[in-house]
Amino acid sequence: TCCSVLRLGDKLLQTSLINSHLSCYNVTSCVAEMLAPPGQVKFESIDYKNSLHWAAPTNSSCLQYYVQYKIYGELDWLNASNCQGIHRHHCNLSGATSDVREWYYARVRASCVATSSKSAWAMSRRFSPRWDTKISPPTVKLNLSKQGVVVQVKASRVLMRKVHNGVDNNIYVEVYEVASGSRLTLTELKPRTRYCVQAQTVVPRHMKSSDRSTAECITTD
Ligand SMILES: *[C@@H]1O[C@H](CO)[C@@H](O)[C@H](O)[C@H]1NC(C)=O
Ligand SMILES: *[C@@H]1O[C@H](CO)[C@@H](O)[C@H](O)[C@H]1NC(C)=O
Ligand SMILES: *[C@@H]1O[C@H](CO)[C@@H](O)[C@H](O)[C@H]1NC(C)=O
Ligand SMILES: *[C@@H]1O[C@H](CO)[C@@H](O)[C@H](O)[C@H]1NC(C)=O
Ligand SMILES: *[C@@H]1O[C@H](CO)[C@@H](O)[C@H](O)[C@H]1NC(C)=O
């Protein structure tokens, strides 16, 4: 065990270890490593909003978390400045991981001041904003006009800002794809008929698309 680094006859140290209930102590680094690391460390990303999530290693209420990140290929870990000594189990890394072309790692460790213990770092898998993000479905609005049913599709504002309006939407009426774009008028419709429309946002530059939105329906006069 790591306790074997204790030198024989180091009575003072052994006594203090027993008193503080530390099961393991690295004399060389003077760091107690008794806390289990956080579990299930993973990035979640929607519309290029990236956050790190993890599970608490114990049910102890004293836990605080420290998050670091780095760009793949770089040596140094950087502190996520807004996620040092936090109690919540997630960290907004959108700012730190804003370059969609890069790959990133993040890691988190737990500490408990009351028992002066720290866990090892728990690392995420490699994360790519570009490949790993999920695009959210657009909102669809329908309006009856003289010309027909006006379909208006809007992708999420956060997404539009991130990809500088480089999005397209596929518009589906019933099960057929009828158009692309953000506005469309459906003409030559049958009267007193219910039409349902769904749409899907596409980011051609990143070869990504959202799920289809929920269907919006309208009945013609
Ligand atoms: C103790 O910590 C030092 C420095 O961090 C490390 O090199 C060494 O491998 C550790 N020993 C054990 C048994 O964990
Ligand atoms: C925390 O407590 C819940 C219920 O009290 C238990 O199901 C769970 O296993 C505990 N988690 C840990 C990590 O001890
Ligand atoms: C990160 O924060 C810790 C304190 O929590 C500090 O010791 C360390 O130097 C910081 N690292 C960087 C790269 O700023
Ligand atoms: C996450 O951080 C980014 C950039 O720092 C900020 O624009 C955004 O509002 C934050 N999101 C949340 C949910 O706090
Ligand atoms: C639908 O029509 C109403 C009134 O004709 C108008 O106020 C509203 O802005 C229209 N909505 C859309 C999404 O075009």
Short mmCIF file of N, CA and C in Angstrom, two decimals, residues 43-187:
data_model
loop_
_atom_site.label_atom_id
_atom_site.label_comp_id
_atom_site.label_asym_id
_atom_site.label_seq_id
_atom_site.Cartn_x
_atom_site.Cartn_y
_atom_site.Cartn_z
N PHE A 43 -17.95 15.75 -20.83
CA PHE A 43 -18.43 16.98 -21.43
C PHE A 43 -19.86 16.79 -21.92
N GLU A 44 -20.66 17.84 -21.78
CA GLU A 44 -21.96 17.88 -22.46
C GLU A 44 -21.96 19.16 -23.27
N SER A 45 -22.52 19.06 -24.47
CA SER A 45 -22.44 20.21 -25.35
C SER A 45 -23.67 20.30 -26.24
N ILE A 46 -24.34 21.44 -26.14
CA ILE A 46 -25.50 21.71 -27.00
C ILE A 46 -25.27 23.07 -27.66
N ASP A 47 -25.38 23.10 -28.98
CA ASP A 47 -25.17 24.34 -29.74
C ASP A 47 -23.85 25.01 -29.36
N TYR A 48 -22.83 24.19 -29.16
CA TYR A 48 -21.47 24.67 -28.85
C TYR A 48 -21.37 25.32 -27.47
N LYS A 49 -22.39 25.11 -26.63
CA LYS A 49 -22.28 25.49 -25.22
C LYS A 49 -21.74 24.27 -24.50
N ASN A 50 -20.52 24.38 -23.98
CA ASN A 50 -19.82 23.20 -23.46
C ASN A 50 -19.71 23.26 -21.95
N SER A 51 -20.09 22.17 -21.29
CA SER A 51 -19.91 22.13 -19.84
C SER A 51 -19.42 20.75 -19.43
N LEU A 52 -18.74 20.74 -18.30
CA LEU A 52 -18.21 19.49 -17.76
C LEU A 52 -19.12 19.05 -16.62
N HIS A 53 -19.43 17.76 -16.57
CA HIS A 53 -20.30 17.20 -15.52
C HIS A 53 -19.59 16.03 -14.86
N TRP A 54 -19.88 15.83 -13.58
CA TRP A 54 -19.28 14.69 -12.88
C TRP A 54 -20.19 14.26 -11.73
N ALA A 55 -19.87 13.12 -11.16
CA ALA A 55 -20.64 12.60 -10.02
C ALA A 55 -19.79 12.70 -8.77
N ALA A 56 -20.43 12.97 -7.65
CA ALA A 56 -19.73 13.08 -6.37
C ALA A 56 -19.15 11.72 -5.99
N PRO A 57 -17.92 11.69 -5.46
CA PRO A 57 -17.34 10.41 -5.05
C PRO A 57 -17.94 9.87 -3.76
N THR A 58 -18.45 10.73 -2.92
CA THR A 58 -19.09 10.30 -1.66
C THR A 58 -20.27 11.21 -1.41
N ASN A 59 -21.06 10.87 -0.39
CA ASN A 59 -22.19 11.72 -0.04
C ASN A 59 -21.82 12.80 0.97
N SER A 60 -20.57 12.94 1.21
CA SER A 60 -20.12 13.91 2.20
C SER A 60 -20.49 15.33 1.76
N SER A 61 -20.91 16.15 2.70
CA SER A 61 -21.34 17.51 2.35
C SER A 61 -20.16 18.48 2.28
N CYS A 62 -18.98 18.02 2.65
CA CYS A 62 -17.85 18.96 2.71
C CYS A 62 -17.13 19.11 1.37
N LEU A 63 -17.56 18.42 0.34
CA LEU A 63 -16.77 18.35 -0.90
C LEU A 63 -16.77 19.66 -1.68
N GLN A 64 -15.58 20.01 -2.11
CA GLN A 64 -15.42 21.12 -3.05
C GLN A 64 -14.66 20.57 -4.25
N TYR A 65 -14.90 21.19 -5.42
CA TYR A 65 -14.29 20.68 -6.65
C TYR A 65 -13.41 21.74 -7.31
N TYR A 66 -12.37 21.24 -7.94
CA TYR A 66 -11.43 22.09 -8.68
C TYR A 66 -11.33 21.56 -10.10
N VAL A 67 -11.54 22.44 -11.07
CA VAL A 67 -11.55 22.00 -12.48
C VAL A 67 -10.39 22.64 -13.24
N GLN A 68 -9.74 21.82 -14.05
CA GLN A 68 -8.70 22.32 -14.96
C GLN A 68 -8.99 21.80 -16.37
N TYR A 69 -8.41 22.48 -17.35
CA TYR A 69 -8.60 22.04 -18.73
C TYR A 69 -7.30 22.26 -19.49
N LYS A 70 -7.18 21.60 -20.62
CA LYS A 70 -6.08 21.93 -21.52
C LYS A 70 -6.43 21.60 -22.95
N ILE A 71 -5.75 22.29 -23.83
CA ILE A 71 -5.90 22.03 -25.26
C ILE A 71 -5.05 20.81 -25.59
N TYR A 72 -5.62 19.90 -26.36
CA TYR A 72 -4.90 18.70 -26.78
C TYR A 72 -3.58 19.09 -27.43
N GLY A 73 -2.50 18.47 -26.97
CA GLY A 73 -1.20 18.77 -27.54
C GLY A 73 -0.38 19.76 -26.72
N GLU A 74 -1.06 20.49 -25.83
CA GLU A 74 -0.33 21.40 -24.96
C GLU A 74 0.03 20.67 -23.68
N LEU A 75 1.07 21.16 -23.01
CA LEU A 75 1.52 20.46 -21.81
C LEU A 75 0.78 20.91 -20.56
N ASP A 76 0.47 22.19 -20.51
CA ASP A 76 0.01 22.75 -19.24
C ASP A 76 -1.49 22.68 -19.04
N TRP A 77 -1.87 22.30 -17.85
CA TRP A 77 -3.27 22.38 -17.44
C TRP A 77 -3.54 23.79 -16.95
N LEU A 78 -4.68 24.31 -17.27
CA LEU A 78 -5.05 25.66 -16.83
C LEU A 78 -6.23 25.55 -15.87
N ASN A 79 -6.27 26.42 -14.88
CA ASN A 79 -7.41 26.43 -13.97
C ASN A 79 -8.63 27.02 -14.67
N ALA A 80 -9.76 26.37 -14.54
CA ALA A 80 -11.02 26.97 -14.98
C ALA A 80 -11.39 27.96 -13.88
N SER A 81 -11.19 29.25 -14.15
CA SER A 81 -11.19 30.23 -13.05
C SER A 81 -12.53 30.30 -12.32
N ASN A 82 -13.63 30.03 -13.04
CA ASN A 82 -14.94 30.11 -12.38
C ASN A 82 -15.34 28.79 -11.71
N CYS A 83 -14.47 27.80 -11.72
CA CYS A 83 -14.80 26.49 -11.14
C CYS A 83 -13.69 26.02 -10.19
N GLN A 84 -13.32 26.87 -9.25
CA GLN A 84 -12.33 26.51 -8.23
C GLN A 84 -13.03 26.51 -6.87
N GLY A 85 -12.97 25.38 -6.18
CA GLY A 85 -13.59 25.31 -4.85
C GLY A 85 -15.11 25.37 -4.89
N ILE A 86 -15.70 24.86 -5.97
CA ILE A 86 -17.16 24.93 -6.12
C ILE A 86 -17.82 23.70 -5.49
N HIS A 87 -19.09 23.83 -5.15
CA HIS A 87 -19.84 22.71 -4.57
C HIS A 87 -20.70 21.99 -5.62
N ARG A 88 -21.06 22.70 -6.69
CA ARG A 88 -21.91 22.07 -7.71
C ARG A 88 -21.11 21.05 -8.52
N HIS A 89 -21.83 20.21 -9.28
CA HIS A 89 -21.19 19.10 -9.99
C HIS A 89 -21.06 19.36 -11.49
N HIS A 90 -20.97 20.62 -11.87
CA HIS A 90 -20.80 20.94 -13.28
C HIS A 90 -20.06 22.26 -13.40
N CYS A 91 -19.45 22.44 -14.55
CA CYS A 91 -18.65 23.65 -14.77
C CYS A 91 -18.85 24.12 -16.20
N ASN A 92 -19.16 25.39 -16.36
CA ASN A 92 -19.34 25.99 -17.68
C ASN A 92 -17.96 26.23 -18.30
N LEU A 93 -17.62 25.45 -19.32
CA LEU A 93 -16.32 25.61 -19.96
C LEU A 93 -16.45 26.21 -21.37
N SER A 94 -17.57 26.87 -21.64
CA SER A 94 -17.80 27.44 -22.98
C SER A 94 -16.71 28.42 -23.35
N GLY A 95 -16.34 29.27 -22.43
CA GLY A 95 -15.31 30.27 -22.70
C GLY A 95 -13.96 29.60 -22.95
N ALA A 96 -13.60 28.67 -22.08
CA ALA A 96 -12.29 28.01 -22.15
C ALA A 96 -12.16 27.13 -23.40
N THR A 97 -13.27 26.62 -23.89
CA THR A 97 -13.23 25.67 -25.01
C THR A 97 -13.94 26.25 -26.23
N SER A 98 -13.74 27.56 -26.46
CA SER A 98 -14.56 28.22 -27.48
C SER A 98 -14.08 27.98 -28.91
N ASP A 99 -12.86 27.51 -29.10
CA ASP A 99 -12.39 27.27 -30.47
C ASP A 99 -12.89 25.91 -30.93
N VAL A 100 -13.86 25.91 -31.85
CA VAL A 100 -14.51 24.66 -32.24
C VAL A 100 -13.56 23.69 -32.93
N ARG A 101 -12.43 24.21 -33.45
CA ARG A 101 -11.51 23.34 -34.19
C ARG A 101 -10.56 22.57 -33.30
N GLU A 102 -10.45 23.00 -32.02
CA GLU A 102 -9.51 22.36 -31.11
C GLU A 102 -10.11 21.12 -30.45
N TRP A 103 -9.22 20.33 -29.86
CA TRP A 103 -9.65 19.23 -29.01
C TRP A 103 -9.23 19.57 -27.59
N TYR A 104 -10.04 19.17 -26.63
CA TYR A 104 -9.76 19.56 -25.25
C TYR A 104 -9.85 18.36 -24.30
N TYR A 105 -9.18 18.52 -23.17
CA TYR A 105 -9.36 17.63 -22.04
C TYR A 105 -9.75 18.49 -20.85
N ALA A 106 -10.47 17.89 -19.90
CA ALA A 106 -10.70 18.57 -18.64
C ALA A 106 -10.52 17.54 -17.54
N ARG A 107 -10.24 18.02 -16.34
CA ARG A 107 -10.13 17.11 -15.21
C ARG A 107 -10.62 17.81 -13.97
N VAL A 108 -11.07 17.03 -13.02
CA VAL A 108 -11.66 17.60 -11.82
C VAL A 108 -11.19 16.78 -10.62
N ARG A 109 -10.98 17.46 -9.52
CA ARG A 109 -10.70 16.71 -8.31
C ARG A 109 -11.50 17.26 -7.14
N ALA A 110 -11.71 16.40 -6.17
CA ALA A 110 -12.51 16.78 -5.00
C ALA A 110 -11.56 17.05 -3.85
N SER A 111 -11.98 17.92 -2.97
CA SER A 111 -11.23 18.09 -1.73
C SER A 111 -12.22 18.34 -0.60
N CYS A 112 -11.77 18.03 0.59
CA CYS A 112 -12.60 18.27 1.76
C CYS A 112 -11.71 18.96 2.79
N VAL A 113 -12.02 20.21 3.06
CA VAL A 113 -11.20 21.00 3.97
C VAL A 113 -11.26 20.41 5.38
N ALA A 114 -12.43 19.96 5.80
CA ALA A 114 -12.63 19.47 7.18
C ALA A 114 -11.69 18.32 7.52
N THR A 115 -11.42 17.45 6.52
CA THR A 115 -10.54 16.31 6.79
C THR A 115 -9.19 16.52 6.10
N SER A 116 -8.95 17.72 5.62
CA SER A 116 -7.79 18.08 4.80
C SER A 116 -7.39 16.95 3.86
N SER A 117 -8.36 16.50 3.07
CA SER A 117 -8.07 15.44 2.10
C SER A 117 -8.39 15.93 0.70
N LYS A 118 -7.72 15.32 -0.25
CA LYS A 118 -7.84 15.68 -1.66
C LYS A 118 -7.92 14.39 -2.45
N SER A 119 -8.68 14.39 -3.53
CA SER A 119 -8.71 13.19 -4.37
C SER A 119 -7.67 13.33 -5.49
N ALA A 120 -7.46 12.24 -6.19
CA ALA A 120 -6.67 12.32 -7.43
C ALA A 120 -7.53 13.04 -8.47
N TRP A 121 -6.91 13.42 -9.58
CA TRP A 121 -7.67 14.03 -10.68
C TRP A 121 -8.44 12.95 -11.43
N ALA A 122 -9.64 13.26 -11.84
CA ALA A 122 -10.41 12.38 -12.73
C ALA A 122 -10.55 13.09 -14.06
N MET A 123 -10.16 12.44 -15.12
CA MET A 123 -10.05 13.10 -16.41
C MET A 123 -11.21 12.74 -17.34
N SER A 124 -11.57 13.70 -18.18
CA SER A 124 -12.59 13.47 -19.21
C SER A 124 -11.95 12.77 -20.39
N ARG A 125 -12.78 12.31 -21.30
CA ARG A 125 -12.24 11.87 -22.58
C ARG A 125 -11.97 13.11 -23.42
N ARG A 126 -11.27 12.90 -24.51
CA ARG A 126 -10.96 14.01 -25.41
C ARG A 126 -12.27 14.57 -25.97
N PHE A 127 -12.37 15.88 -26.01
CA PHE A 127 -13.63 16.52 -26.40
C PHE A 127 -13.40 17.46 -27.57
N SER A 128 -14.26 17.35 -28.57
CA SER A 128 -14.23 18.25 -29.71
C SER A 128 -15.55 19.00 -29.78
N PRO A 129 -15.54 20.33 -29.61
CA PRO A 129 -16.80 21.07 -29.73
C PRO A 129 -17.46 20.81 -31.08
N ARG A 130 -16.64 20.80 -32.11
CA ARG A 130 -17.17 20.65 -33.46
C ARG A 130 -17.86 19.30 -33.67
N TRP A 131 -17.23 18.22 -33.23
CA TRP A 131 -17.77 16.89 -33.52
C TRP A 131 -18.72 16.40 -32.44
N ASP A 132 -18.54 16.85 -31.21
CA ASP A 132 -19.32 16.29 -30.11
C ASP A 132 -20.56 17.10 -29.75
N THR A 133 -20.69 18.32 -30.25
CA THR A 133 -21.85 19.11 -29.84
C THR A 133 -23.12 18.58 -30.50
N LYS A 134 -24.26 18.79 -29.82
CA LYS A 134 -25.56 18.44 -30.38
C LYS A 134 -26.25 19.73 -30.79
N ILE A 135 -26.79 19.72 -31.99
CA ILE A 135 -27.51 20.90 -32.47
C ILE A 135 -28.96 20.79 -32.00
N SER A 136 -29.48 21.87 -31.41
CA SER A 136 -30.87 21.79 -30.94
C SER A 136 -31.83 22.06 -32.09
N PRO A 137 -33.01 21.42 -32.07
CA PRO A 137 -33.97 21.62 -33.15
C PRO A 137 -34.46 23.07 -33.17
N PRO A 138 -34.86 23.56 -34.36
CA PRO A 138 -35.35 24.93 -34.46
C PRO A 138 -36.78 25.06 -33.95
N THR A 139 -37.24 26.29 -33.78
CA THR A 139 -38.66 26.50 -33.50
C THR A 139 -39.37 26.77 -34.82
N VAL A 140 -40.60 26.33 -34.91
CA VAL A 140 -41.38 26.48 -36.14
C VAL A 140 -42.64 27.26 -35.80
N LYS A 141 -42.94 28.28 -36.63
CA LYS A 141 -44.20 29.02 -36.46
C LYS A 141 -44.98 28.99 -37.76
N LEU A 142 -46.25 28.76 -37.63
CA LEU A 142 -47.11 28.71 -38.82
C LEU A 142 -48.12 29.84 -38.76
N ASN A 143 -48.45 30.38 -39.91
CA ASN A 143 -49.45 31.45 -40.00
C ASN A 143 -50.23 31.30 -41.29
N LEU A 144 -51.52 31.46 -41.14
CA LEU A 144 -52.36 31.38 -42.33
C LEU A 144 -52.39 32.75 -42.99
N SER A 145 -52.09 32.81 -44.28
CA SER A 145 -52.21 34.10 -44.99
C SER A 145 -53.03 33.86 -46.24
N LYS A 146 -53.27 34.93 -46.98
CA LYS A 146 -54.06 34.79 -48.22
C LYS A 146 -53.37 33.86 -49.20
N GLN A 147 -52.07 33.96 -49.24
CA GLN A 147 -51.31 33.16 -50.21
C GLN A 147 -51.23 31.68 -49.82
N GLY A 148 -51.32 31.44 -48.52
CA GLY A 148 -51.18 30.05 -48.07
C GLY A 148 -50.71 30.03 -46.63
N VAL A 149 -50.05 28.94 -46.24
CA VAL A 149 -49.54 28.83 -44.88
C VAL A 149 -48.09 29.32 -44.86
N VAL A 150 -47.84 30.33 -44.03
CA VAL A 150 -46.48 30.85 -43.93
C VAL A 150 -45.74 30.08 -42.83
N VAL A 151 -44.63 29.49 -43.23
CA VAL A 151 -43.81 28.72 -42.29
C VAL A 151 -42.57 29.55 -41.96
N GLN A 152 -42.34 29.73 -40.65
CA GLN A 152 -41.15 30.48 -40.26
C GLN A 152 -40.33 29.63 -39.30
N VAL A 153 -39.06 29.44 -39.62
CA VAL A 153 -38.21 28.53 -38.84
C VAL A 153 -37.04 29.32 -38.26
N LYS A 154 -36.82 29.11 -36.98
CA LYS A 154 -35.70 29.83 -36.33
C LYS A 154 -34.81 28.87 -35.58
N ALA A 155 -33.52 28.89 -35.91
CA ALA A 155 -32.53 28.11 -35.15
C ALA A 155 -32.23 28.86 -33.85
N SER A 156 -31.67 28.16 -32.88
CA SER A 156 -31.39 28.79 -31.59
C SER A 156 -30.44 29.97 -31.76
N ARG A 157 -30.67 31.01 -30.98
CA ARG A 157 -29.89 32.24 -31.11
C ARG A 157 -28.41 31.99 -30.77
N VAL A 158 -28.18 31.16 -29.74
CA VAL A 158 -26.80 30.84 -29.34
C VAL A 158 -26.05 30.20 -30.50
N LEU A 159 -26.74 29.29 -31.19
CA LEU A 159 -26.12 28.59 -32.31
C LEU A 159 -25.80 29.57 -33.43
N MET A 160 -26.77 30.45 -33.75
CA MET A 160 -26.58 31.42 -34.83
C MET A 160 -25.37 32.30 -34.55
N ARG A 161 -25.21 32.69 -33.28
CA ARG A 161 -24.09 33.55 -32.92
C ARG A 161 -22.78 32.78 -33.10
N LYS A 162 -22.79 31.50 -32.68
CA LYS A 162 -21.56 30.72 -32.71
C LYS A 162 -21.10 30.44 -34.14
N VAL A 163 -22.03 30.10 -35.03
CA VAL A 163 -21.61 29.75 -36.39
C VAL A 163 -21.88 30.89 -37.37
N HIS A 164 -22.07 32.10 -36.81
CA HIS A 164 -22.22 33.31 -37.61
C HIS A 164 -23.27 33.12 -38.71
N ASN A 165 -24.44 32.69 -38.29
CA ASN A 165 -25.58 32.50 -39.20
C ASN A 165 -25.34 31.43 -40.27
N GLY A 166 -24.26 30.67 -40.12
CA GLY A 166 -24.00 29.61 -41.11
C GLY A 166 -24.85 28.38 -40.86
N VAL A 167 -26.15 28.57 -40.77
CA VAL A 167 -27.04 27.42 -40.59
C VAL A 167 -28.08 27.41 -41.70
N ASP A 168 -28.62 26.25 -41.92
CA ASP A 168 -29.73 26.11 -42.84
C ASP A 168 -30.77 25.26 -42.11
N ASN A 169 -32.00 25.31 -42.58
CA ASN A 169 -33.04 24.48 -41.96
C ASN A 169 -33.72 23.67 -43.03
N ASN A 170 -33.93 22.41 -42.74
CA ASN A 170 -34.74 21.59 -43.64
C ASN A 170 -36.18 21.62 -43.13
N ILE A 171 -37.11 21.84 -44.03
CA ILE A 171 -38.51 21.94 -43.62
C ILE A 171 -39.28 20.73 -44.16
N TYR A 172 -40.00 20.09 -43.27
CA TYR A 172 -40.75 18.90 -43.66
C TYR A 172 -42.23 19.16 -43.48
N VAL A 173 -43.04 18.80 -44.50
CA VAL A 173 -44.48 18.86 -44.35
C VAL A 173 -44.96 17.43 -44.41
N GLU A 174 -45.70 17.03 -43.37
CA GLU A 174 -45.99 15.61 -43.17
C GLU A 174 -44.65 14.88 -43.16
N VAL A 175 -44.40 13.96 -44.05
CA VAL A 175 -43.11 13.29 -43.96
C VAL A 175 -42.16 13.66 -45.09
N TYR A 176 -42.59 14.62 -45.93
CA TYR A 176 -41.75 14.95 -47.07
C TYR A 176 -40.92 16.18 -46.81
N GLU A 177 -39.67 16.12 -47.20
CA GLU A 177 -38.86 17.33 -47.13
C GLU A 177 -39.27 18.19 -48.30
N VAL A 178 -39.69 19.43 -48.03
CA VAL A 178 -40.17 20.26 -49.12
C VAL A 178 -39.26 21.44 -49.42
N ALA A 179 -38.45 21.84 -48.45
CA ALA A 179 -37.69 23.05 -48.70
C ALA A 179 -36.54 23.16 -47.74
N SER A 180 -35.71 24.15 -47.99
CA SER A 180 -34.68 24.50 -47.03
C SER A 180 -34.72 26.00 -46.91
N GLY A 181 -34.24 26.52 -45.79
CA GLY A 181 -34.28 27.96 -45.55
C GLY A 181 -35.00 28.26 -44.26
N SER A 182 -35.32 29.52 -44.05
CA SER A 182 -35.95 29.86 -42.78
C SER A 182 -37.36 30.39 -42.97
N ARG A 183 -37.80 30.51 -44.23
CA ARG A 183 -39.14 30.99 -44.46
C ARG A 183 -39.67 30.35 -45.74
N LEU A 184 -40.94 30.07 -45.71
CA LEU A 184 -41.52 29.35 -46.84
C LEU A 184 -43.02 29.57 -46.80
N THR A 185 -43.66 29.73 -47.96
CA THR A 185 -45.12 29.78 -47.99
C THR A 185 -45.62 28.55 -48.73
N LEU A 186 -46.47 27.81 -48.03
CA LEU A 186 -47.06 26.61 -48.65
C LEU A 186 -48.30 27.06 -49.40
N THR A 187 -48.30 26.86 -50.71
CA THR A 187 -49.44 27.31 -51.52
C THR A 187 -50.18 26.11 -52.08
#
